[in-house]
mmCIF file of C-alpha atoms in Angstrom:
data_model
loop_
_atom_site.group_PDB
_atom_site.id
_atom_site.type_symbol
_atom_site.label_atom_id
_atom_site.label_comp_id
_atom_site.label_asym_id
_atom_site.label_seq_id
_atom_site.Cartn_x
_atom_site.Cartn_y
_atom_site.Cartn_z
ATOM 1 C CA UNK A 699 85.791 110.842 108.193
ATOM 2 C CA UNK A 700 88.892 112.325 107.289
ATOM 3 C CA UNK A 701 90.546 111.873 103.687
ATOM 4 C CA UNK A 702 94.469 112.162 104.379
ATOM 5 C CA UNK A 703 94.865 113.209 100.472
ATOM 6 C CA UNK A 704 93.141 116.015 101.194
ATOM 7 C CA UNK A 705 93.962 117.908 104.395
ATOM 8 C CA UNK A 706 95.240 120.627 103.299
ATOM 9 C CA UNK A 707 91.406 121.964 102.972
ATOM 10 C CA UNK A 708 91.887 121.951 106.548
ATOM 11 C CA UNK A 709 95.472 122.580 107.427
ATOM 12 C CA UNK A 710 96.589 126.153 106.715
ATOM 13 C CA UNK A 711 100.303 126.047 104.546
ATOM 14 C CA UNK A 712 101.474 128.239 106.996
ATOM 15 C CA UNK A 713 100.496 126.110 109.993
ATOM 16 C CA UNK A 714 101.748 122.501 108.184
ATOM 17 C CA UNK A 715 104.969 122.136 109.953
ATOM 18 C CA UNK A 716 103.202 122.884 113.204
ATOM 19 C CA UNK A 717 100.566 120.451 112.942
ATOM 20 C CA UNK A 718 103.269 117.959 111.616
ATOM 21 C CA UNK A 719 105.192 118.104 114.356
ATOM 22 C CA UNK A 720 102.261 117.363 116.473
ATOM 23 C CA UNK A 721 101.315 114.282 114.834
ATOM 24 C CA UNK A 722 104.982 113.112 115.027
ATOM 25 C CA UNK A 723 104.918 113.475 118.845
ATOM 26 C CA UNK A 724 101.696 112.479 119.517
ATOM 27 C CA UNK A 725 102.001 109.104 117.361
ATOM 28 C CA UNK A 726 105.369 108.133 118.631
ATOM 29 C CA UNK A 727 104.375 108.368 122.151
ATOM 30 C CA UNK A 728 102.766 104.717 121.471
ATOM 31 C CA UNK A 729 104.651 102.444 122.824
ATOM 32 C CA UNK A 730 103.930 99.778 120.270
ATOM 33 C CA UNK A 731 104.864 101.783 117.367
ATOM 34 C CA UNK A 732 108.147 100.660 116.931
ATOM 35 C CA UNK A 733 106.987 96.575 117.541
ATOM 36 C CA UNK A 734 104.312 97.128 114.680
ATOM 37 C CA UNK A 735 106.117 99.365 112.245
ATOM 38 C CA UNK A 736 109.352 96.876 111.814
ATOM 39 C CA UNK A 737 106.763 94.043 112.155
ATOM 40 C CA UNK A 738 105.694 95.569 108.393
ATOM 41 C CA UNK A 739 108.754 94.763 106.657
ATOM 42 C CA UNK A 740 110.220 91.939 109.188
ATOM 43 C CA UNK A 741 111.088 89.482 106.930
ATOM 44 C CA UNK A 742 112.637 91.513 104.127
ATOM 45 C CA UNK A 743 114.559 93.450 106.965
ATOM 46 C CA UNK A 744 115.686 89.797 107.882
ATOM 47 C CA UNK A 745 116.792 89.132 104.553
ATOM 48 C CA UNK A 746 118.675 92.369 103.547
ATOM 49 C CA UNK A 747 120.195 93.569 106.970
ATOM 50 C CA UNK A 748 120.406 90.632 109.661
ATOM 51 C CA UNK A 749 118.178 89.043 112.173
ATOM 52 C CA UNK A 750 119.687 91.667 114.764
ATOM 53 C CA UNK A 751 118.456 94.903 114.471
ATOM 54 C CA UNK A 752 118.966 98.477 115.303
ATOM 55 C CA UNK A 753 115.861 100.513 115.239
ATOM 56 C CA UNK A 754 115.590 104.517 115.047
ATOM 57 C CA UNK A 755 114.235 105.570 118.229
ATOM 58 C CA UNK A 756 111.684 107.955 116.494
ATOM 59 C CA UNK A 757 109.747 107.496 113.343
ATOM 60 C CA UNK A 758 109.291 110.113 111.228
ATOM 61 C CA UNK A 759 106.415 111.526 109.221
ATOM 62 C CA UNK A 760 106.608 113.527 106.135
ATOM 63 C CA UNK A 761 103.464 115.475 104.676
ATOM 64 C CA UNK A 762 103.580 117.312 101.426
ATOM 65 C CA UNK A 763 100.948 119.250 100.511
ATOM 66 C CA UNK A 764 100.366 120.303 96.699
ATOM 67 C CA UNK A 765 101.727 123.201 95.844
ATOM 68 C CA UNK A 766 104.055 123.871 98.556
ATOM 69 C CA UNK A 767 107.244 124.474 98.362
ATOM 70 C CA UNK A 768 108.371 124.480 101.999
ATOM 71 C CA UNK A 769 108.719 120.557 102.476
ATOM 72 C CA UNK A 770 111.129 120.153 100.160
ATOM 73 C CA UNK A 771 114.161 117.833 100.534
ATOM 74 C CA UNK A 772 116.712 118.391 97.664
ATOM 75 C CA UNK A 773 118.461 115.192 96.308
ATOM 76 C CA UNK A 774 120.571 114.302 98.493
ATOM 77 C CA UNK A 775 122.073 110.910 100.757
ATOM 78 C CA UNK A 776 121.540 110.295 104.167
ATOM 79 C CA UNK A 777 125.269 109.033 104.224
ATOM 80 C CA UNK A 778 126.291 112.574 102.787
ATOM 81 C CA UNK A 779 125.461 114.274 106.314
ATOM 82 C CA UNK A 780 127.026 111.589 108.970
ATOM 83 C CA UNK A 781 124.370 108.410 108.448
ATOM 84 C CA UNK A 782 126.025 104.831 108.224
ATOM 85 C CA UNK A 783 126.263 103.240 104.763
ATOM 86 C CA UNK A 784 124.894 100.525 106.199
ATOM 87 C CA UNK A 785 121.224 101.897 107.427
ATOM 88 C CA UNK A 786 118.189 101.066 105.433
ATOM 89 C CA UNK A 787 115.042 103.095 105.208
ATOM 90 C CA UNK A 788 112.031 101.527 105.521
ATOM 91 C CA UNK A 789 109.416 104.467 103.522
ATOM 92 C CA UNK A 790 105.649 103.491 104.284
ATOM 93 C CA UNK A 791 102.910 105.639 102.458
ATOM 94 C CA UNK A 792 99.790 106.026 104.224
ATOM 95 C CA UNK A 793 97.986 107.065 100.529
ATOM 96 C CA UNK A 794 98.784 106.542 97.585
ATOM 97 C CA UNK A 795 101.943 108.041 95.984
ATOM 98 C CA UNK A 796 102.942 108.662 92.202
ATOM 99 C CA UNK A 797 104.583 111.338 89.949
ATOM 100 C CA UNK A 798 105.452 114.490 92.017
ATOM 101 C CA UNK A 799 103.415 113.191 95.325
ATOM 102 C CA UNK A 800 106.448 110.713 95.623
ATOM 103 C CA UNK A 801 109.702 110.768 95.817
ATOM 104 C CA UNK A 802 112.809 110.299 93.183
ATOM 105 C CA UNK A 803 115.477 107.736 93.732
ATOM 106 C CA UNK A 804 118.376 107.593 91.544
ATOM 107 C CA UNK A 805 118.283 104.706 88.874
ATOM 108 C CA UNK A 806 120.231 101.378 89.900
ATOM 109 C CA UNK A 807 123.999 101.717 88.727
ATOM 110 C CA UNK A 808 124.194 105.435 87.977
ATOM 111 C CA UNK A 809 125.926 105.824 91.234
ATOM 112 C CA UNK A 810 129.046 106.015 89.780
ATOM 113 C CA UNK A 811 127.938 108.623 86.903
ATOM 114 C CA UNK A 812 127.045 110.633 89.519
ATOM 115 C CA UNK A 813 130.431 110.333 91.519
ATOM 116 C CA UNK A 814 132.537 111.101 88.233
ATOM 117 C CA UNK A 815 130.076 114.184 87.277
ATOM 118 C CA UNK A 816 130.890 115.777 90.611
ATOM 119 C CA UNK A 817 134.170 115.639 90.689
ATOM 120 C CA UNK A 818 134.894 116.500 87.329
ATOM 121 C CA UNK A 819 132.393 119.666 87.336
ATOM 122 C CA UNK A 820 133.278 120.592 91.074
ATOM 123 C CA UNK A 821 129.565 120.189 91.879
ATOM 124 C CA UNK A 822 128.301 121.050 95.386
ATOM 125 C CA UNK A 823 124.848 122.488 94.975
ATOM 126 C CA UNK A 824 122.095 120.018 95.380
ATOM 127 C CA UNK A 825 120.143 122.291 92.413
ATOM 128 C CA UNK A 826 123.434 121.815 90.284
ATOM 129 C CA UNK A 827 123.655 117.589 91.155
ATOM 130 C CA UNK A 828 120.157 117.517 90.641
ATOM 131 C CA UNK A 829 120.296 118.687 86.806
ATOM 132 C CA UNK A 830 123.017 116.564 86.583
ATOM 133 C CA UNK A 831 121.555 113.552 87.070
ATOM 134 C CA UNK A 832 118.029 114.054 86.177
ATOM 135 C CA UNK A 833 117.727 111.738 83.869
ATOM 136 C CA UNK A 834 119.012 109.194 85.997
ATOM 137 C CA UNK A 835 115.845 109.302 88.559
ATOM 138 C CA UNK A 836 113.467 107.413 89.036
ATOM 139 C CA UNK A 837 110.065 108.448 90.547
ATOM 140 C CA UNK A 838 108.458 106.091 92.731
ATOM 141 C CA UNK A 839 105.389 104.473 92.380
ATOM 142 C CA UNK A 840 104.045 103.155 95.589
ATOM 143 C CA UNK A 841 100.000 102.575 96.406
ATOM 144 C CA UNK A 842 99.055 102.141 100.303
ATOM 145 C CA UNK A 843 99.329 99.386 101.770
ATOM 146 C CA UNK A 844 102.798 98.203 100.685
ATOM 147 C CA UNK A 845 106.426 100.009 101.626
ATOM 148 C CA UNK A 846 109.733 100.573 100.196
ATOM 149 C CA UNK A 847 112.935 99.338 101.307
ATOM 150 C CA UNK A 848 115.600 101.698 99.910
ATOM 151 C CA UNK A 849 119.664 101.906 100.600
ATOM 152 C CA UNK A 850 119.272 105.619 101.433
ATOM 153 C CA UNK A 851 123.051 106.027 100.623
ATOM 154 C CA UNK A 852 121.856 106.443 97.291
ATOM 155 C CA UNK A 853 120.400 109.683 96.244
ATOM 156 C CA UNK A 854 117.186 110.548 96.683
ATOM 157 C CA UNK A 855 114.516 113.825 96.868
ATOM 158 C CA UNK A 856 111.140 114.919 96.188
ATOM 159 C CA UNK A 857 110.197 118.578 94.501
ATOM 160 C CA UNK A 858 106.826 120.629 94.359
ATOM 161 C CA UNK A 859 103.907 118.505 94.587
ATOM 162 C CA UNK A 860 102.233 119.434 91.846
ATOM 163 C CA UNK A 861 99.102 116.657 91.809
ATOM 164 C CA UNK A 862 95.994 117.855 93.179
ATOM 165 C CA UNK A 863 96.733 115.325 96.791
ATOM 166 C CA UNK A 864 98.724 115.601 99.700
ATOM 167 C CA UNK A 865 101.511 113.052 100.201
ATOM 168 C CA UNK A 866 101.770 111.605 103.589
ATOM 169 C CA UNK A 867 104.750 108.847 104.461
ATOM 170 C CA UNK A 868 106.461 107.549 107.321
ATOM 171 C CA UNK A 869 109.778 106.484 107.350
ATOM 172 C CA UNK A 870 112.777 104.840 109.875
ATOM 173 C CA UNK A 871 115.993 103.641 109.446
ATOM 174 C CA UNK A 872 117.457 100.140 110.371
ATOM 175 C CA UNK A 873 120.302 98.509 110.729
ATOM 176 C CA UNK A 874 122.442 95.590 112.049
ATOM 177 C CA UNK A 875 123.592 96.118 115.231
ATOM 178 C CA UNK A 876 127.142 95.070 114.793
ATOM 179 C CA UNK A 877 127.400 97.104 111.241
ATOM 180 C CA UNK A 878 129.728 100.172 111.639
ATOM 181 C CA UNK A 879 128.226 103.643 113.206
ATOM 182 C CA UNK A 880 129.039 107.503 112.051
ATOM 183 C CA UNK A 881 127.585 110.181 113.703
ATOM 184 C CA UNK A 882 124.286 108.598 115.142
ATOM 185 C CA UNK A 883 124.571 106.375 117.882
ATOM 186 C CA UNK A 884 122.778 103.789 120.145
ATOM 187 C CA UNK A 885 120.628 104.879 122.109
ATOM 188 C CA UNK A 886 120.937 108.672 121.338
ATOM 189 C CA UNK A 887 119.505 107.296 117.794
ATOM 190 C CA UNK A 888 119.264 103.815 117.278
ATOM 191 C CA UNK A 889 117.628 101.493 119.776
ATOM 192 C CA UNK A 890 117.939 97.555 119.461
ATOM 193 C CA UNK A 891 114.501 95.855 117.912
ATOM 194 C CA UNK A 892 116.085 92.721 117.862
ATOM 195 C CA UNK A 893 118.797 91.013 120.291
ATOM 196 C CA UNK A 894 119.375 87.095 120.273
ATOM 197 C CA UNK A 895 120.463 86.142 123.458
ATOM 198 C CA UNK A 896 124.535 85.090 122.860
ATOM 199 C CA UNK A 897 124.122 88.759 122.059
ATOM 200 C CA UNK A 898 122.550 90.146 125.305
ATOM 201 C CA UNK A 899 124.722 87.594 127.203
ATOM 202 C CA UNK A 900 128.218 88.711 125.760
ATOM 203 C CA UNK A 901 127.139 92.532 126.063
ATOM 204 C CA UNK A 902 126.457 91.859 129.432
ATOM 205 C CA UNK A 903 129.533 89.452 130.516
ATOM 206 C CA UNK A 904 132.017 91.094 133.210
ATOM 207 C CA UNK A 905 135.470 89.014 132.585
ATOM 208 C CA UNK A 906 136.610 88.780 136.245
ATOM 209 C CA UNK A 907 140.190 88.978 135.308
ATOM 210 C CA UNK A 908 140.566 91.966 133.725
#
């Protein structure tokens, strides 16, 4: 039996984003993926986003081992580099994550601390926003067997693992499928999850006038 917090007495550093890769192909070639992961967080989806959904054709993985400094993702916002404001994340652990094998958000209403600092101080490193707004984060607490919902146009990151366990999460984006679109599109990102049928019927309706 395998422990996930510890493969990395298996996994060579060198060879992580190789065999990461491969489990991200291999587990998305399931057809049912997609049914059963948005069937985790259906009803708060419902709640927060709509009852019509857009679904991100792929889900990813991430898997941090301690130590290494090569899966690192900077604080930054998905909206930043051309995601809709209006996509949620849905961020599942598969173990359980704490301190530096999770990930930072930045604290409700600091937003627009953050916002001023930058413009006043001409930031544009992620190191230089980062130690701006330190303070401000929050590190996420989050056992297995629940998930996170998070509006990942706020800022967000991870650094060095530095606990003795390897972080492993999944994570997709959702989001209503009449809410605006920036750089990724349906079907060359998004895929509907949901469609009520006034929906499917007015997509599909050919006006014979026009």
């Amino acid at each position: 039996k395998i422990n996930l917090n510890y493969i990395h007495r298996l996994v060579k550093k060198e060879h992580l984003n190789e065999f990461r890769l491969s489990v991200i192909k291999n587990i998305n070639k399931d057809r049912n993926l997609r049914y059963h992961y948005f069937n985790v967080g259906k009803s708060n989806l419902y709640e927060l986003v709509g009852n019509e959904l857009m679904m991100q054709k792929n889900i990813n993985l991430s898997i941090q081992f301690p130590n290494d400094e090569t899966s690192l993702l900077p604080i930054h916002s998905d909206v930043w580099s051309g995601d809709s404001a209006f996509e949620i994340n849905l961020w599942l652990p598969l173990v359980n994550c704490y301190r530096t094998k999770s990930m930072y958000i930045l604290k409700e209403n600091k937003y627009e601390i953050l916002l001023k600092r930058i413009k006043k101080l001409k930031i544009k490193s992620s190191q230089k926003i980062f130690e701006s707004v330190k303070g401000y984060l929050k590190w996420i607490k989050i056992d297995y067997g629940n998930y996170l919902l998070f509006n990942q146009a706020v800022p967000h990151g991870n650094i060095v693992n530095s606990e003795n366990e390897t972080r492993w999460s999944m994570n997709c984006r959702f989001k209503s499928i009449f809410s605006p679109y920036e750089d990724k599109k349906i079907g060359e990102f998004f895929l509907p999850i949901t469609t009520r049928a006034m929906t499917k019927i007015g997509i599909n309706y050919k006006n014979p006038f026009k």
